[in-house]
Amino acid sequence: MLIGSFLVFYYLYRQPVVGLFLLPIAILIIAYASMFANEVSPLIPALQSHWLTIHVMTVATASAVLSVSFVTGLIYLLKHVDTTRKGKSSFFLELVLYFLVVVVGFILVTSAFRITDYSASYQFENQQSEIQVYDYTMPAMVVPIDAKPVTGKAGSYEPANHYGGLLEIPNSIEAAKLNSVLWSFLIGSVLYGLIRLITRKKIAQLLQPFTNKVNLTLMDEISYRSVVIGFPLFALGGLFFAMIWAQIAWSRFWGWDPKEVWALITFLFYAAFLHLRIGREWTGEKTAWLAIIGFGTIIFNQIFVNLVIAGLHSYA
């Protein structure tokens, strides 16, 4: 969807530099997705509906179109911000690129432990006083409170000979998935440090030569147009279609599930983006930062909410 969105904007604006920055991000997303288990299991009966296709495809399209504004906003800032001087803009721009390196770290560490076929299981009592087991594909940094390492299959678990995690966390948090996030930041930070050490430059400075011929006004225009197109699509797929499906599946339109809440936050953020752009005439660097923050809300919903925060959407 991201590549398809780029092709549409390329047809309209003929800016290959957008593809130069967008393609690596699309590859990162595909590589990130490929690190998860690929076994297919049927959805629960309540969720088996044609609204699945309608909801997911509309949200995926909307998220991709909105993400184009992130790419053009990033290009704008790389061209506009003086990264040789210390300042807020320079710091936060480098922070954005650091987070992209963390995604690379996740891919590397997941691949490494997958090659070694590492696995460990921890048994604990969840909030409903039920015995539950988390399977880890990386050494445990965090485990649920009072979790015990076990081995075997459901119904016949036995004490294992490996040790527990470094830190115990509340059982309401998906410890095994949070563990993956922590490993990603650890390896991503090491990788970022190596890049800085070898090149003696910030990542932003390494990328700036690719933006020498960029037209800032045009980047700002593309960023705005992508939000104008993506916002109503997101409202349609992420809220309207999702609420119809929720009513069919769970007999309520809205339930304050973490995924629903962050979809609402994303919707309200881009509504504020358009208000500030049209009503307050925010342009240039201001809207470039808004585009990056908006992309952050999308990624937080797609990654952190899915991985760490338990809710009705945890089946995914």
mmCIF file of C-alpha atoms in Angstrom:
data_model
loop_
_atom_site.group_PDB
_atom_site.id
_atom_site.type_symbol
_atom_site.label_atom_id
_atom_site.label_comp_id
_atom_site.label_asym_id
_atom_site.label_seq_id
_atom_site.Cartn_x
_atom_site.Cartn_y
_atom_site.Cartn_z
ATOM 1 C CA MET A 1 0.000 0.000 0.000
ATOM 2 C CA LEU A 2 2.885 2.347 0.761
ATOM 3 C CA ILE A 3 4.515 1.709 -2.612
ATOM 4 C CA GLY A 4 1.149 2.083 -4.339
ATOM 5 C CA SER A 5 0.585 5.416 -2.603
ATOM 6 C CA PHE A 6 4.001 6.614 -3.764
ATOM 7 C CA LEU A 7 3.203 5.678 -7.366
ATOM 8 C CA VAL A 8 0.058 7.810 -7.220
ATOM 9 C CA PHE A 9 1.944 10.823 -5.864
ATOM 10 C CA TYR A 10 4.791 10.264 -8.306
ATOM 11 C CA TYR A 11 2.275 10.396 -11.163
ATOM 12 C CA LEU A 12 1.017 13.721 -9.799
ATOM 13 C CA TYR A 13 4.279 15.397 -8.772
ATOM 14 C CA ARG A 14 7.166 13.519 -10.469
ATOM 15 C CA GLN A 15 9.446 13.563 -7.417
ATOM 16 C CA PRO A 16 11.693 10.456 -7.438
ATOM 17 C CA VAL A 17 13.410 11.589 -4.221
ATOM 18 C CA VAL A 18 10.244 10.603 -2.335
ATOM 19 C CA GLY A 19 10.665 7.046 -3.592
ATOM 20 C CA LEU A 20 14.338 7.091 -2.610
ATOM 21 C CA PHE A 21 13.371 7.586 1.039
ATOM 22 C CA LEU A 22 10.065 5.711 0.968
ATOM 23 C CA LEU A 23 11.361 2.436 -0.473
ATOM 24 C CA PRO A 24 13.730 1.641 2.444
ATOM 25 C CA ILE A 25 10.877 2.285 4.884
ATOM 26 C CA ALA A 26 8.605 -0.080 2.923
ATOM 27 C CA ILE A 27 11.364 -2.716 2.951
ATOM 28 C CA LEU A 28 11.750 -2.250 6.722
ATOM 29 C CA ILE A 29 8.015 -2.791 7.207
ATOM 30 C CA ILE A 30 8.050 -5.982 5.119
ATOM 31 C CA ALA A 31 11.166 -7.261 6.913
ATOM 32 C CA TYR A 32 9.599 -6.401 10.282
ATOM 33 C CA ALA A 33 6.433 -8.330 9.423
ATOM 34 C CA SER A 34 8.399 -11.344 8.196
ATOM 35 C CA MET A 35 9.946 -11.790 11.651
ATOM 36 C CA PHE A 36 6.650 -12.895 13.180
ATOM 37 C CA ALA A 37 5.182 -16.387 13.161
ATOM 38 C CA ASN A 38 3.524 -17.167 9.822
ATOM 39 C CA GLU A 39 1.206 -19.972 10.933
ATOM 40 C CA VAL A 40 -2.372 -19.242 9.910
ATOM 41 C CA SER A 41 -5.173 -20.004 12.350
ATOM 42 C CA PRO A 42 -8.881 -19.249 11.829
ATOM 43 C CA LEU A 43 -10.372 -16.182 13.448
ATOM 44 C CA ILE A 44 -12.909 -16.748 16.201
ATOM 45 C CA PRO A 45 -16.450 -17.118 14.728
ATOM 46 C CA ALA A 46 -17.535 -13.659 15.932
ATOM 47 C CA LEU A 47 -14.855 -12.032 13.762
ATOM 48 C CA GLN A 48 -15.416 -14.039 10.592
ATOM 49 C CA SER A 49 -17.064 -11.345 8.497
ATOM 50 C CA HIS A 50 -16.669 -9.549 5.174
ATOM 51 C CA TRP A 51 -16.079 -6.450 7.288
ATOM 52 C CA LEU A 52 -12.618 -7.862 8.024
ATOM 53 C CA THR A 53 -11.565 -7.252 4.421
ATOM 54 C CA ILE A 54 -13.290 -3.876 4.206
ATOM 55 C CA HIS A 55 -11.924 -2.567 7.520
ATOM 56 C CA VAL A 56 -8.346 -3.801 7.181
ATOM 57 C CA MET A 57 -7.838 -2.806 3.554
ATOM 58 C CA THR A 58 -9.262 0.679 4.097
ATOM 59 C CA VAL A 59 -7.106 1.267 7.195
ATOM 60 C CA ALA A 60 -4.011 -0.097 5.424
ATOM 61 C CA THR A 61 -4.600 2.222 2.458
ATOM 62 C CA ALA A 62 -5.260 5.235 4.688
ATOM 63 C CA SER A 63 -2.193 4.545 6.846
ATOM 64 C CA ALA A 64 -0.020 4.244 3.743
ATOM 65 C CA VAL A 65 -1.268 7.514 2.244
ATOM 66 C CA LEU A 66 -0.759 9.304 5.563
ATOM 67 C CA SER A 67 2.727 7.792 5.797
ATOM 68 C CA VAL A 68 3.704 9.557 2.574
ATOM 69 C CA SER A 69 3.450 12.797 4.569
ATOM 70 C CA PHE A 70 6.001 11.350 7.006
ATOM 71 C CA VAL A 71 8.457 10.687 4.183
ATOM 72 C CA THR A 72 8.056 14.141 2.638
ATOM 73 C CA GLY A 73 8.196 15.725 6.092
ATOM 74 C CA LEU A 74 11.432 13.855 6.801
ATOM 75 C CA ILE A 75 12.912 14.994 3.464
ATOM 76 C CA TYR A 76 11.871 18.566 4.243
ATOM 77 C CA LEU A 77 13.600 18.513 7.632
ATOM 78 C CA LEU A 78 16.752 16.877 6.265
ATOM 79 C CA LYS A 79 17.008 19.698 3.747
ATOM 80 C CA HIS A 80 15.924 22.509 6.082
ATOM 81 C CA VAL A 81 17.478 21.715 9.487
ATOM 82 C CA ASP A 82 21.120 22.570 10.138
ATOM 83 C CA THR A 83 22.309 19.328 11.760
ATOM 84 C CA THR A 84 25.795 20.712 12.400
ATOM 85 C CA ARG A 85 24.414 22.926 15.170
ATOM 86 C CA LYS A 86 22.971 21.779 18.458
ATOM 87 C CA GLY A 87 19.267 22.477 18.806
ATOM 88 C CA LYS A 88 15.854 20.917 19.334
ATOM 89 C CA SER A 89 15.164 20.370 15.645
ATOM 90 C CA SER A 90 18.516 18.683 15.066
ATOM 91 C CA PHE A 91 18.119 16.483 18.162
ATOM 92 C CA PHE A 92 14.585 15.302 17.381
ATOM 93 C CA LEU A 93 15.385 14.700 13.715
ATOM 94 C CA GLU A 94 18.229 12.412 14.748
ATOM 95 C CA LEU A 95 15.906 10.738 17.278
ATOM 96 C CA VAL A 96 13.461 9.880 14.479
ATOM 97 C CA LEU A 97 16.254 8.241 12.492
ATOM 98 C CA TYR A 98 17.404 6.408 15.620
ATOM 99 C CA PHE A 99 13.968 4.791 15.902
ATOM 100 C CA LEU A 100 14.265 3.581 12.315
ATOM 101 C CA VAL A 101 17.586 1.967 13.251
ATOM 102 C CA VAL A 102 15.810 0.283 16.196
ATOM 103 C CA VAL A 103 13.501 -1.416 13.680
ATOM 104 C CA VAL A 104 16.597 -2.728 11.914
ATOM 105 C CA GLY A 105 17.804 -3.925 15.316
ATOM 106 C CA PHE A 106 14.562 -5.859 15.805
ATOM 107 C CA ILE A 107 14.981 -7.563 12.439
ATOM 108 C CA LEU A 108 18.600 -8.495 13.159
ATOM 109 C CA VAL A 109 18.069 -9.839 16.669
ATOM 110 C CA THR A 110 14.927 -11.755 15.704
ATOM 111 C CA SER A 111 16.707 -13.321 12.733
ATOM 112 C CA ALA A 112 19.714 -14.270 14.874
ATOM 113 C CA PHE A 113 17.683 -16.060 17.544
ATOM 114 C CA ARG A 114 15.485 -17.680 14.900
ATOM 115 C CA ILE A 115 18.586 -19.156 13.259
ATOM 116 C CA THR A 116 19.716 -20.555 16.628
ATOM 117 C CA ASP A 117 16.173 -21.890 17.204
ATOM 118 C CA TYR A 118 16.087 -20.376 20.694
ATOM 119 C CA SER A 119 12.931 -20.896 22.772
ATOM 120 C CA ALA A 120 11.931 -20.692 26.425
ATOM 121 C CA SER A 121 8.586 -20.815 28.242
ATOM 122 C CA TYR A 122 7.366 -19.229 31.481
ATOM 123 C CA GLN A 123 4.270 -20.262 33.392
ATOM 124 C CA PHE A 124 2.362 -17.803 35.570
ATOM 125 C CA GLU A 125 -1.063 -16.981 36.972
ATOM 126 C CA ASN A 126 -2.838 -14.226 35.046
ATOM 127 C CA GLN A 127 -5.293 -11.625 36.365
ATOM 128 C CA GLN A 128 -8.177 -14.076 36.006
ATOM 129 C CA SER A 129 -6.308 -16.560 38.261
ATOM 130 C CA GLU A 130 -5.758 -18.854 35.279
ATOM 131 C CA ILE A 131 -2.504 -20.636 34.536
ATOM 132 C CA GLN A 132 -0.966 -19.155 31.390
ATOM 133 C CA VAL A 133 2.297 -19.730 29.523
ATOM 134 C CA TYR A 134 4.351 -17.238 27.521
ATOM 135 C CA ASP A 135 6.702 -18.619 24.878
ATOM 136 C CA TYR A 136 9.871 -16.593 24.358
ATOM 137 C CA THR A 137 11.951 -16.601 21.179
ATOM 138 C CA MET A 138 14.674 -14.479 22.807
ATOM 139 C CA PRO A 139 16.301 -14.685 26.258
ATOM 140 C CA ALA A 140 13.939 -13.189 28.823
ATOM 141 C CA MET A 141 14.704 -9.702 30.079
ATOM 142 C CA VAL A 142 11.241 -9.387 31.621
ATOM 143 C CA VAL A 143 8.804 -12.020 32.890
ATOM 144 C CA PRO A 144 5.378 -11.850 34.603
ATOM 145 C CA ILE A 145 5.334 -11.641 38.398
ATOM 146 C CA ASP A 146 6.013 -15.050 40.020
ATOM 147 C CA ALA A 147 6.558 -16.679 36.616
ATOM 148 C CA LYS A 148 8.448 -19.973 36.591
ATOM 149 C CA PRO A 149 10.491 -21.357 33.679
ATOM 150 C CA VAL A 150 8.901 -24.541 32.320
ATOM 151 C CA THR A 151 9.282 -26.976 29.464
ATOM 152 C CA GLY A 152 6.936 -29.375 27.686
ATOM 153 C CA LYS A 153 3.462 -29.026 26.178
ATOM 154 C CA ALA A 154 0.157 -27.728 27.511
ATOM 155 C CA GLY A 155 -1.085 -29.922 30.349
ATOM 156 C CA SER A 156 2.318 -31.491 30.991
ATOM 157 C CA TYR A 157 4.681 -28.617 31.769
ATOM 158 C CA GLU A 158 7.690 -29.434 33.930
ATOM 159 C CA PRO A 159 10.277 -27.176 35.625
ATOM 160 C CA ALA A 160 12.957 -26.092 33.153
ATOM 161 C CA ASN A 161 16.678 -25.808 33.694
ATOM 162 C CA HIS A 162 16.993 -22.217 32.458
ATOM 163 C CA TYR A 163 16.784 -19.123 34.619
ATOM 164 C CA GLY A 164 14.095 -16.507 34.977
ATOM 165 C CA GLY A 165 14.175 -12.987 33.535
ATOM 166 C CA LEU A 166 16.053 -9.991 34.855
ATOM 167 C CA LEU A 167 12.897 -8.097 35.843
ATOM 168 C CA GLU A 168 9.337 -9.007 36.865
ATOM 169 C CA ILE A 169 6.495 -6.898 35.462
ATOM 170 C CA PRO A 170 2.694 -6.824 36.038
ATOM 171 C CA ASN A 171 0.731 -9.673 34.468
ATOM 172 C CA SER A 172 -1.443 -7.188 32.580
ATOM 173 C CA ILE A 173 1.480 -6.513 30.211
ATOM 174 C CA GLU A 174 2.400 -8.930 27.414
ATOM 175 C CA ALA A 175 5.817 -9.753 28.844
ATOM 176 C CA ALA A 176 7.033 -11.926 25.954
ATOM 177 C CA LYS A 177 6.242 -9.196 23.428
ATOM 178 C CA LEU A 178 7.671 -6.413 25.590
ATOM 179 C CA ASN A 179 10.797 -8.555 25.767
ATOM 180 C CA SER A 180 11.083 -8.335 21.967
ATOM 181 C CA VAL A 181 10.761 -4.539 22.142
ATOM 182 C CA LEU A 182 13.536 -4.308 24.752
ATOM 183 C CA TRP A 183 15.854 -6.507 22.686
ATOM 184 C CA SER A 184 15.112 -4.308 19.652
ATOM 185 C CA PHE A 185 16.140 -1.159 21.504
ATOM 186 C CA LEU A 186 19.260 -2.844 22.865
ATOM 187 C CA ILE A 187 20.518 -4.083 19.482
ATOM 188 C CA GLY A 188 19.258 -0.969 17.679
ATOM 189 C CA SER A 189 21.191 1.243 20.110
ATOM 190 C CA VAL A 190 24.362 -0.793 19.583
ATOM 191 C CA LEU A 191 23.909 -0.583 15.799
ATOM 192 C CA TYR A 192 23.292 3.172 15.965
ATOM 193 C CA GLY A 193 26.394 3.593 18.103
ATOM 194 C CA LEU A 194 28.485 1.658 15.597
ATOM 195 C CA ILE A 195 27.233 3.796 12.698
ATOM 196 C CA ARG A 196 28.120 6.967 14.590
ATOM 197 C CA LEU A 197 31.498 5.577 15.625
ATOM 198 C CA ILE A 198 32.491 4.444 12.123
ATOM 199 C CA THR A 199 31.205 7.435 10.141
ATOM 200 C CA ARG A 200 31.829 10.109 12.806
ATOM 201 C CA LYS A 201 28.610 11.732 11.615
ATOM 202 C CA LYS A 202 24.958 11.854 12.565
ATOM 203 C CA ILE A 203 22.682 9.730 10.399
ATOM 204 C CA ALA A 204 20.891 12.930 9.342
ATOM 205 C CA GLN A 205 24.179 14.278 8.000
ATOM 206 C CA LEU A 206 24.736 11.068 6.034
ATOM 207 C CA LEU A 207 21.326 11.454 4.376
ATOM 208 C CA GLN A 208 21.366 15.189 3.690
ATOM 209 C CA PRO A 209 23.341 14.974 0.396
ATOM 210 C CA PHE A 210 20.375 13.102 -1.135
ATOM 211 C CA THR A 211 18.160 16.168 -0.532
ATOM 212 C CA ASN A 212 20.376 18.802 -2.184
ATOM 213 C CA LYS A 213 18.041 19.337 -5.145
ATOM 214 C CA VAL A 214 14.787 19.085 -3.170
ATOM 215 C CA ASN A 215 12.127 21.769 -3.620
ATOM 216 C CA LEU A 216 10.947 22.476 -0.059
ATOM 217 C CA THR A 217 7.684 24.103 -1.147
ATOM 218 C CA LEU A 218 6.800 21.027 -3.203
ATOM 219 C CA MET A 219 7.633 18.643 -0.317
ATOM 220 C CA ASP A 220 5.372 20.693 1.936
ATOM 221 C CA GLU A 221 2.599 20.548 -0.667
ATOM 222 C CA ILE A 222 2.844 16.754 -1.066
ATOM 223 C CA SER A 223 2.807 16.318 2.716
ATOM 224 C CA TYR A 224 -0.389 18.358 2.988
ATOM 225 C CA ARG A 225 -2.096 16.619 0.047
ATOM 226 C CA SER A 226 -1.359 13.161 1.446
ATOM 227 C CA VAL A 227 -3.098 14.107 4.705
ATOM 228 C CA VAL A 228 -6.059 15.589 2.829
ATOM 229 C CA ILE A 229 -6.505 12.242 1.045
ATOM 230 C CA GLY A 230 -5.538 9.909 3.897
ATOM 231 C CA PHE A 231 -7.523 11.547 6.708
ATOM 232 C CA PRO A 232 -11.057 10.862 5.397
ATOM 233 C CA LEU A 233 -9.960 7.355 4.380
ATOM 234 C CA PHE A 234 -8.741 6.698 7.917
ATOM 235 C CA ALA A 235 -11.948 8.105 9.391
ATOM 236 C CA LEU A 236 -13.907 5.753 7.132
ATOM 237 C CA GLY A 237 -11.864 2.585 7.731
ATOM 238 C CA GLY A 238 -10.398 3.117 11.185
ATOM 239 C CA LEU A 239 -13.548 4.416 12.853
ATOM 240 C CA PHE A 240 -16.734 4.074 10.795
ATOM 241 C CA PHE A 241 -16.187 0.599 9.279
ATOM 242 C CA ALA A 242 -14.471 -0.576 12.465
ATOM 243 C CA MET A 243 -17.466 0.442 14.592
ATOM 244 C CA ILE A 244 -19.875 -1.389 12.301
ATOM 245 C CA TRP A 245 -17.749 -4.548 12.579
ATOM 246 C CA ALA A 246 -17.466 -4.105 16.362
ATOM 247 C CA GLN A 247 -21.252 -3.912 16.631
ATOM 248 C CA ILE A 248 -21.623 -7.125 14.629
ATOM 249 C CA ALA A 249 -18.845 -8.977 16.500
ATOM 250 C CA TRP A 250 -19.158 -7.679 20.063
ATOM 251 C CA SER A 251 -22.618 -6.041 20.131
ATOM 252 C CA ARG A 252 -21.226 -2.575 20.824
ATOM 253 C CA PHE A 253 -19.923 0.182 18.596
ATOM 254 C CA TRP A 254 -17.225 1.373 21.007
ATOM 255 C CA GLY A 255 -15.503 -0.262 23.975
ATOM 256 C CA TRP A 256 -12.375 1.797 24.781
ATOM 257 C CA ASP A 257 -10.122 -1.075 23.747
ATOM 258 C CA PRO A 258 -6.476 0.138 23.470
ATOM 259 C CA LYS A 259 -6.541 -0.290 19.684
ATOM 260 C CA GLU A 260 -9.751 1.700 19.404
ATOM 261 C CA VAL A 261 -8.423 4.459 21.655
ATOM 262 C CA TRP A 262 -5.254 4.889 19.579
ATOM 263 C CA ALA A 263 -7.258 4.889 16.356
ATOM 264 C CA LEU A 264 -9.263 7.761 17.847
ATOM 265 C CA ILE A 265 -6.054 9.544 18.904
ATOM 266 C CA THR A 266 -4.694 9.196 15.362
ATOM 267 C CA PHE A 267 -7.954 10.551 13.917
ATOM 268 C CA LEU A 268 -7.978 13.547 16.287
ATOM 269 C CA PHE A 269 -4.305 14.276 15.635
ATOM 270 C CA TYR A 270 -4.727 14.500 11.865
ATOM 271 C CA ALA A 271 -7.878 16.567 12.377
ATOM 272 C CA ALA A 272 -5.727 18.979 14.388
ATOM 273 C CA PHE A 273 -3.084 18.833 11.623
ATOM 274 C CA LEU A 274 -5.595 20.018 9.030
ATOM 275 C CA HIS A 275 -7.020 22.658 11.391
ATOM 276 C CA LEU A 276 -3.559 24.114 12.042
ATOM 277 C CA ARG A 277 -2.644 23.959 8.354
ATOM 278 C CA ILE A 278 -5.837 25.561 7.036
ATOM 279 C CA GLY A 279 -7.014 27.660 9.978
ATOM 280 C CA ARG A 280 -3.676 28.811 11.427
ATOM 281 C CA GLU A 281 -1.716 28.625 8.155
ATOM 282 C CA TRP A 282 1.006 26.388 9.563
ATOM 283 C CA THR A 283 3.435 25.443 6.807
ATOM 284 C CA GLY A 284 7.011 24.348 6.327
ATOM 285 C CA GLU A 285 8.908 22.984 9.332
ATOM 286 C CA LYS A 286 5.875 23.046 11.633
ATOM 287 C CA THR A 287 3.757 20.798 9.429
ATOM 288 C CA ALA A 288 6.777 18.592 8.675
ATOM 289 C CA TRP A 289 7.062 17.851 12.394
ATOM 290 C CA LEU A 290 3.302 17.270 12.631
ATOM 291 C CA ALA A 291 3.556 14.745 9.782
ATOM 292 C CA ILE A 292 6.310 12.870 11.625
ATOM 293 C CA ILE A 293 4.385 12.847 14.913
ATOM 294 C CA GLY A 294 1.290 11.615 13.068
ATOM 295 C CA PHE A 295 3.284 8.741 11.591
ATOM 296 C CA GLY A 296 4.450 8.009 15.132
ATOM 297 C CA THR A 297 0.843 7.583 16.304
ATOM 298 C CA ILE A 298 0.187 5.154 13.439
ATOM 299 C CA ILE A 299 3.302 3.094 14.170
ATOM 300 C CA PHE A 300 2.627 3.129 17.926
ATOM 301 C CA ASN A 301 -0.839 1.718 17.248
ATOM 302 C CA GLN A 302 0.402 -0.893 14.771
ATOM 303 C CA ILE A 303 3.437 -2.030 16.786
ATOM 304 C CA PHE A 304 3.467 -1.090 20.474
ATOM 305 C CA VAL A 305 -0.273 -1.502 21.110
ATOM 306 C CA ASN A 306 -0.226 -4.830 19.242
ATOM 307 C CA LEU A 307 2.894 -6.125 20.976
ATOM 308 C CA VAL A 308 2.651 -4.894 24.541
ATOM 309 C CA ILE A 309 -0.839 -3.750 25.561
ATOM 310 C CA ALA A 310 -3.346 -6.583 26.015
ATOM 311 C CA GLY A 311 -6.836 -6.016 24.602
ATOM 312 C CA LEU A 312 -9.549 -7.390 22.335
ATOM 313 C CA HIS A 313 -7.201 -6.983 19.365
ATOM 314 C CA SER A 314 -4.460 -9.102 20.956
ATOM 315 C CA TYR A 315 -5.563 -12.091 18.860
ATOM 316 C CA ALA A 316 -3.758 -10.387 15.965
#
